[in-house]
Amino acid sequence: DALPISLAATATELGNIAKALKRKAIVHENSGPEGTVEAFLSLGGESPDLIHIATHGFYCEPTGSESKSDAYRLSMNMSGLIMAGGEKLTAADIAAMDLSGTTIVSLSACETGLQRAFRKAGVRYLLVNVGEASDVASSLFMAEFYKAVVRNGCDIHDAFRKARQTVRQRYPDPYYWSGFLLLD
């Protein structure tokens, strides 16, 4: 498998988020080569209040010849996130974790439905982009979202609306802002 294109704005995005959060929380960064499947799986059981993941998502279409009971199992192993070194963190891996201590997971990545996996793991809110995403628009969205939560004390729903509005004002084409969803 070829690795997806790089996410040029991700380093800036993560730096801005860490800077905003460090004012009010302890931040542990696992970025670049430290953003491994193993590092993520180690969060299970004592998960942080907030998890932010900026990477590529993947989804492989089932062949259609599976039985209904096999289709669920296969779909959970055929979708997930690309981690450092091209390792794949599958939806099945995530669903098997205990993330019940996590209030929100933000997935700053393209085509990352994964809601079933994170719900099974116990996460309260999930911020996702369900379509293709512009790297720059995603970075802006996430920076505005965390600024609204941390600096302005907004609740998660208000922060989501403010971030989406900011991106929509700067990039009116729905391609840039319409795929962001807050699931609770």
PDB file of C-alpha atoms in Angstrom:
ATOM      1  CA  ASP A   1       0.000   0.000   0.000  1.00  0.00           C
ATOM      2  CA  ALA A   2       1.232   3.483  -0.808  1.00  0.00           C
ATOM      3  CA  LEU A   3       1.231   5.943   2.063  1.00  0.00           C
ATOM      4  CA  PRO A   4      -1.166   8.893   1.712  1.00  0.00           C
ATOM      5  CA  ILE A   5       0.098  12.388   1.008  1.00  0.00           C
ATOM      6  CA  SER A   6       1.523  14.322   3.943  1.00  0.00           C
ATOM      7  CA  LEU A   7      -0.544  16.676   6.037  1.00  0.00           C
ATOM      8  CA  ALA A   8       1.481  19.876   5.775  1.00  0.00           C
ATOM      9  CA  ALA A   9      -0.605  21.949   8.216  1.00  0.00           C
ATOM     10  CA  THR A  10      -0.721  19.234  10.898  1.00  0.00           C
ATOM     11  CA  ALA A  11       2.420  20.301  12.776  1.00  0.00           C
ATOM     12  CA  THR A  12       1.111  23.857  13.038  1.00  0.00           C
ATOM     13  CA  GLU A  13      -2.339  22.589  14.021  1.00  0.00           C
ATOM     14  CA  LEU A  14      -0.963  20.394  16.796  1.00  0.00           C
ATOM     15  CA  GLY A  15       1.365  23.145  18.021  1.00  0.00           C
ATOM     16  CA  ASN A  16      -1.500  25.648  18.263  1.00  0.00           C
ATOM     17  CA  ILE A  17      -3.757  23.165  20.037  1.00  0.00           C
ATOM     18  CA  ALA A  18      -1.069  22.135  22.533  1.00  0.00           C
ATOM     19  CA  LYS A  19      -0.303  25.783  23.240  1.00  0.00           C
ATOM     20  CA  ALA A  20      -3.978  26.557  23.928  1.00  0.00           C
ATOM     21  CA  LEU A  21      -4.526  23.468  26.061  1.00  0.00           C
ATOM     22  CA  LYS A  22      -1.343  23.785  28.147  1.00  0.00           C
ATOM     23  CA  ARG A  23      -2.884  26.836  29.781  1.00  0.00           C
ATOM     24  CA  LYS A  24      -5.546  24.656  31.409  1.00  0.00           C
ATOM     25  CA  ALA A  25      -4.430  21.026  31.191  1.00  0.00           C
ATOM     26  CA  ILE A  26      -1.556  18.592  31.139  1.00  0.00           C
ATOM     27  CA  VAL A  27      -0.770  17.803  27.501  1.00  0.00           C
ATOM     28  CA  HIS A  28       0.952  14.644  26.279  1.00  0.00           C
ATOM     29  CA  GLU A  29       1.970  14.806  22.645  1.00  0.00           C
ATOM     30  CA  ASN A  30       2.588  11.710  20.557  1.00  0.00           C
ATOM     31  CA  SER A  31       3.280  13.222  17.173  1.00  0.00           C
ATOM     32  CA  GLY A  32       5.496  12.339  14.261  1.00  0.00           C
ATOM     33  CA  PRO A  33       7.277   9.037  14.798  1.00  0.00           C
ATOM     34  CA  GLU A  34       5.823   8.788  18.340  1.00  0.00           C
ATOM     35  CA  GLY A  35       2.240   8.709  17.021  1.00  0.00           C
ATOM     36  CA  THR A  36       2.181   4.916  16.873  1.00  0.00           C
ATOM     37  CA  VAL A  37      -0.572   2.375  17.241  1.00  0.00           C
ATOM     38  CA  GLU A  38       1.118   1.159  20.422  1.00  0.00           C
ATOM     39  CA  ALA A  39       1.145   4.683  21.919  1.00  0.00           C
ATOM     40  CA  PHE A  40      -2.563   5.073  21.170  1.00  0.00           C
ATOM     41  CA  LEU A  41      -3.518   1.668  22.540  1.00  0.00           C
ATOM     42  CA  SER A  42      -1.678   2.499  25.780  1.00  0.00           C
ATOM     43  CA  LEU A  43      -4.388   5.120  26.502  1.00  0.00           C
ATOM     44  CA  GLY A  44      -6.956   2.427  27.264  1.00  0.00           C
ATOM     45  CA  GLY A  45      -8.105   2.210  30.885  1.00  0.00           C
ATOM     46  CA  GLU A  46      -6.852   5.624  31.980  1.00  0.00           C
ATOM     47  CA  SER A  47      -7.766   7.723  29.003  1.00  0.00           C
ATOM     48  CA  PRO A  48      -7.401  11.516  28.991  1.00  0.00           C
ATOM     49  CA  ASP A  49     -10.388  13.855  28.934  1.00  0.00           C
ATOM     50  CA  LEU A  50      -9.576  14.904  25.375  1.00  0.00           C
ATOM     51  CA  ILE A  51      -7.867  13.075  22.526  1.00  0.00           C
ATOM     52  CA  HIS A  52      -6.947  14.888  19.315  1.00  0.00           C
ATOM     53  CA  ILE A  53      -5.870  12.805  16.330  1.00  0.00           C
ATOM     54  CA  ALA A  54      -4.582  14.437  13.143  1.00  0.00           C
ATOM     55  CA  THR A  55      -3.847  11.830  10.494  1.00  0.00           C
ATOM     56  CA  HIS A  56      -5.343  10.015   7.517  1.00  0.00           C
ATOM     57  CA  GLY A  57      -8.321   7.707   7.788  1.00  0.00           C
ATOM     58  CA  PHE A  58      -8.810   4.604   5.673  1.00  0.00           C
ATOM     59  CA  TYR A  59     -11.738   2.495   4.590  1.00  0.00           C
ATOM     60  CA  CYS A  60     -11.631  -0.584   2.366  1.00  0.00           C
ATOM     61  CA  GLU A  61     -14.840  -1.676   0.681  1.00  0.00           C
ATOM     62  CA  PRO A  62     -15.971  -5.222   1.532  1.00  0.00           C
ATOM     63  CA  THR A  63     -16.373  -7.506  -1.463  1.00  0.00           C
ATOM     64  CA  GLY A  64     -20.096  -7.961  -0.851  1.00  0.00           C
ATOM     65  CA  SER A  65     -19.892 -11.733  -0.655  1.00  0.00           C
ATOM     66  CA  GLU A  66     -19.771 -11.766   3.162  1.00  0.00           C
ATOM     67  CA  SER A  67     -22.610 -12.935   5.359  1.00  0.00           C
ATOM     68  CA  LYS A  68     -24.288 -10.290   7.529  1.00  0.00           C
ATOM     69  CA  SER A  69     -22.505 -11.576  10.632  1.00  0.00           C
ATOM     70  CA  ASP A  70     -19.141 -11.381   8.868  1.00  0.00           C
ATOM     71  CA  ALA A  71     -19.847  -7.953   7.360  1.00  0.00           C
ATOM     72  CA  TYR A  72     -19.744  -6.186  10.752  1.00  0.00           C
ATOM     73  CA  ARG A  73     -16.528  -7.893  11.823  1.00  0.00           C
ATOM     74  CA  LEU A  74     -14.898  -7.207   8.474  1.00  0.00           C
ATOM     75  CA  SER A  75     -15.967  -3.555   8.391  1.00  0.00           C
ATOM     76  CA  MET A  76     -14.427  -2.994  11.839  1.00  0.00           C
ATOM     77  CA  ASN A  77     -11.128  -4.369  10.524  1.00  0.00           C
ATOM     78  CA  MET A  78     -11.286  -2.565   7.184  1.00  0.00           C
ATOM     79  CA  SER A  79     -11.547   0.988   8.502  1.00  0.00           C
ATOM     80  CA  GLY A  80      -9.461   3.074  10.855  1.00  0.00           C
ATOM     81  CA  LEU A  81      -6.563   5.488  11.069  1.00  0.00           C
ATOM     82  CA  ILE A  82      -3.082   5.560   9.567  1.00  0.00           C
ATOM     83  CA  MET A  83      -0.547   6.074  12.341  1.00  0.00           C
ATOM     84  CA  ALA A  84       3.225   6.697  12.335  1.00  0.00           C
ATOM     85  CA  GLY A  85       5.181   4.489   9.979  1.00  0.00           C
ATOM     86  CA  GLY A  86       2.025   3.643   8.025  1.00  0.00           C
ATOM     87  CA  GLU A  87       0.702   1.368  10.792  1.00  0.00           C
ATOM     88  CA  LYS A  88      -3.059   0.886  10.752  1.00  0.00           C
ATOM     89  CA  LEU A  89      -5.154   1.402  13.874  1.00  0.00           C
ATOM     90  CA  THR A  90      -8.420  -0.356  13.036  1.00  0.00           C
ATOM     91  CA  ALA A  91     -11.911   0.402  14.250  1.00  0.00           C
ATOM     92  CA  ALA A  92     -11.822  -3.031  15.932  1.00  0.00           C
ATOM     93  CA  ASP A  93      -8.700  -1.977  17.886  1.00  0.00           C
ATOM     94  CA  ILE A  94     -10.420   1.220  19.027  1.00  0.00           C
ATOM     95  CA  ALA A  95     -13.705  -0.497  19.960  1.00  0.00           C
ATOM     96  CA  ALA A  96     -11.823  -2.930  22.202  1.00  0.00           C
ATOM     97  CA  MET A  97     -10.303  -0.091  24.267  1.00  0.00           C
ATOM     98  CA  ASP A  98     -11.610   1.458  27.489  1.00  0.00           C
ATOM     99  CA  LEU A  99     -11.866   5.184  26.725  1.00  0.00           C
ATOM    100  CA  SER A 100     -14.696   5.794  29.175  1.00  0.00           C
ATOM    101  CA  GLY A 101     -12.680   8.592  30.803  1.00  0.00           C
ATOM    102  CA  THR A 102     -12.576  10.549  27.541  1.00  0.00           C
ATOM    103  CA  THR A 103     -15.100  13.327  26.978  1.00  0.00           C
ATOM    104  CA  ILE A 104     -14.199  14.136  23.374  1.00  0.00           C
ATOM    105  CA  VAL A 105     -12.164  12.655  20.571  1.00  0.00           C
ATOM    106  CA  SER A 106     -11.366  15.043  17.720  1.00  0.00           C
ATOM    107  CA  LEU A 107     -10.460  13.364  14.458  1.00  0.00           C
ATOM    108  CA  SER A 108      -8.773  15.900  12.225  1.00  0.00           C
ATOM    109  CA  ALA A 109      -8.642  13.619   9.230  1.00  0.00           C
ATOM    110  CA  CYS A 110     -10.495  12.815   6.038  1.00  0.00           C
ATOM    111  CA  GLU A 111     -13.272  10.267   5.937  1.00  0.00           C
ATOM    112  CA  THR A 112     -13.121   9.231   9.577  1.00  0.00           C
ATOM    113  CA  GLY A 113     -16.585   8.016  10.467  1.00  0.00           C
ATOM    114  CA  LEU A 114     -15.351   5.621  13.173  1.00  0.00           C
ATOM    115  CA  GLN A 115     -18.181   6.698  15.464  1.00  0.00           C
ATOM    116  CA  ARG A 116     -19.197   3.126  16.268  1.00  0.00           C
ATOM    117  CA  ALA A 117     -15.676   2.221  17.371  1.00  0.00           C
ATOM    118  CA  PHE A 118     -15.229   5.235  19.646  1.00  0.00           C
ATOM    119  CA  ARG A 119     -18.754   4.846  21.077  1.00  0.00           C
ATOM    120  CA  LYS A 120     -18.056   1.223  21.955  1.00  0.00           C
ATOM    121  CA  ALA A 121     -14.854   2.414  23.653  1.00  0.00           C
ATOM    122  CA  GLY A 122     -16.936   4.788  25.835  1.00  0.00           C
ATOM    123  CA  VAL A 123     -16.179   8.252  24.374  1.00  0.00           C
ATOM    124  CA  ARG A 124     -18.887  10.892  25.068  1.00  0.00           C
ATOM    125  CA  TYR A 125     -18.426  13.247  22.073  1.00  0.00           C
ATOM    126  CA  LEU A 126     -16.800  12.652  18.715  1.00  0.00           C
ATOM    127  CA  LEU A 127     -15.727  15.444  16.375  1.00  0.00           C
ATOM    128  CA  VAL A 128     -15.175  14.065  12.876  1.00  0.00           C
ATOM    129  CA  ASN A 129     -14.939  14.973   9.231  1.00  0.00           C
ATOM    130  CA  VAL A 130     -16.984  12.522   7.192  1.00  0.00           C
ATOM    131  CA  GLY A 131     -15.734  13.560   3.755  1.00  0.00           C
ATOM    132  CA  GLU A 132     -12.559  14.717   2.150  1.00  0.00           C
ATOM    133  CA  ALA A 133     -11.012  17.602   4.002  1.00  0.00           C
ATOM    134  CA  SER A 134      -8.734  20.491   3.162  1.00  0.00           C
ATOM    135  CA  ASP A 135      -5.642  20.323   5.357  1.00  0.00           C
ATOM    136  CA  VAL A 136      -5.675  24.089   5.861  1.00  0.00           C
ATOM    137  CA  ALA A 137      -9.430  24.303   6.573  1.00  0.00           C
ATOM    138  CA  SER A 138      -9.200  21.392   9.042  1.00  0.00           C
ATOM    139  CA  SER A 139      -6.320  23.080  10.839  1.00  0.00           C
ATOM    140  CA  LEU A 140      -8.306  26.329  11.071  1.00  0.00           C
ATOM    141  CA  PHE A 141     -11.414  24.491  12.263  1.00  0.00           C
ATOM    142  CA  MET A 142      -9.557  22.672  15.045  1.00  0.00           C
ATOM    143  CA  ALA A 143      -7.678  25.792  16.174  1.00  0.00           C
ATOM    144  CA  GLU A 144     -10.945  27.735  16.390  1.00  0.00           C
ATOM    145  CA  PHE A 145     -12.719  24.880  18.161  1.00  0.00           C
ATOM    146  CA  TYR A 146     -10.092  24.607  20.913  1.00  0.00           C
ATOM    147  CA  LYS A 147      -9.774  28.376  21.237  1.00  0.00           C
ATOM    148  CA  ALA A 148     -13.522  28.585  21.860  1.00  0.00           C
ATOM    149  CA  VAL A 149     -13.428  25.780  24.449  1.00  0.00           C
ATOM    150  CA  VAL A 150     -10.237  26.758  26.286  1.00  0.00           C
ATOM    151  CA  ARG A 151      -9.948  30.531  26.003  1.00  0.00           C
ATOM    152  CA  ASN A 152     -13.604  31.482  25.741  1.00  0.00           C
ATOM    153  CA  GLY A 153     -15.079  28.790  27.991  1.00  0.00           C
ATOM    154  CA  CYS A 154     -17.660  27.695  25.414  1.00  0.00           C
ATOM    155  CA  ASP A 155     -19.359  24.358  25.780  1.00  0.00           C
ATOM    156  CA  ILE A 156     -18.546  21.779  23.118  1.00  0.00           C
ATOM    157  CA  HIS A 157     -21.658  22.478  21.013  1.00  0.00           C
ATOM    158  CA  ASP A 158     -21.082  26.251  20.937  1.00  0.00           C
ATOM    159  CA  ALA A 159     -17.395  25.774  20.187  1.00  0.00           C
ATOM    160  CA  PHE A 160     -18.314  23.523  17.270  1.00  0.00           C
ATOM    161  CA  ARG A 161     -20.749  26.089  15.848  1.00  0.00           C
ATOM    162  CA  LYS A 162     -18.218  28.923  16.205  1.00  0.00           C
ATOM    163  CA  ALA A 163     -15.438  26.930  14.539  1.00  0.00           C
ATOM    164  CA  ARG A 164     -17.679  25.885  11.669  1.00  0.00           C
ATOM    165  CA  GLN A 165     -18.871  29.466  11.205  1.00  0.00           C
ATOM    166  CA  THR A 166     -15.279  30.758  11.078  1.00  0.00           C
ATOM    167  CA  VAL A 167     -14.270  28.217   8.442  1.00  0.00           C
ATOM    168  CA  ARG A 168     -17.454  28.884   6.462  1.00  0.00           C
ATOM    169  CA  GLN A 169     -16.763  32.632   6.459  1.00  0.00           C
ATOM    170  CA  ARG A 170     -13.209  32.142   5.210  1.00  0.00           C
ATOM    171  CA  TYR A 171     -14.029  29.290   2.811  1.00  0.00           C
ATOM    172  CA  PRO A 172     -17.690  29.593   1.682  1.00  0.00           C
ATOM    173  CA  ASP A 173     -17.587  26.479  -0.526  1.00  0.00           C
ATOM    174  CA  PRO A 174     -19.242  23.622   1.453  1.00  0.00           C
ATOM    175  CA  TYR A 175     -16.291  21.356   0.574  1.00  0.00           C
ATOM    176  CA  TYR A 176     -14.276  23.129   3.289  1.00  0.00           C
ATOM    177  CA  TRP A 177     -16.735  23.078   6.190  1.00  0.00           C
ATOM    178  CA  SER A 178     -19.735  20.813   5.605  1.00  0.00           C
ATOM    179  CA  GLY A 179     -18.070  17.505   6.471  1.00  0.00           C
ATOM    180  CA  PHE A 180     -17.398  18.415  10.112  1.00  0.00           C
ATOM    181  CA  LEU A 181     -19.829  16.747  12.497  1.00  0.00           C
ATOM    182  CA  LEU A 182     -20.114  16.717  16.269  1.00  0.00           C
ATOM    183  CA  LEU A 183     -21.641  13.440  17.456  1.00  0.00           C
ATOM    184  CA  ASP A 184     -22.961  12.968  20.976  1.00  0.00           C
TER     185      ASP A 184
END
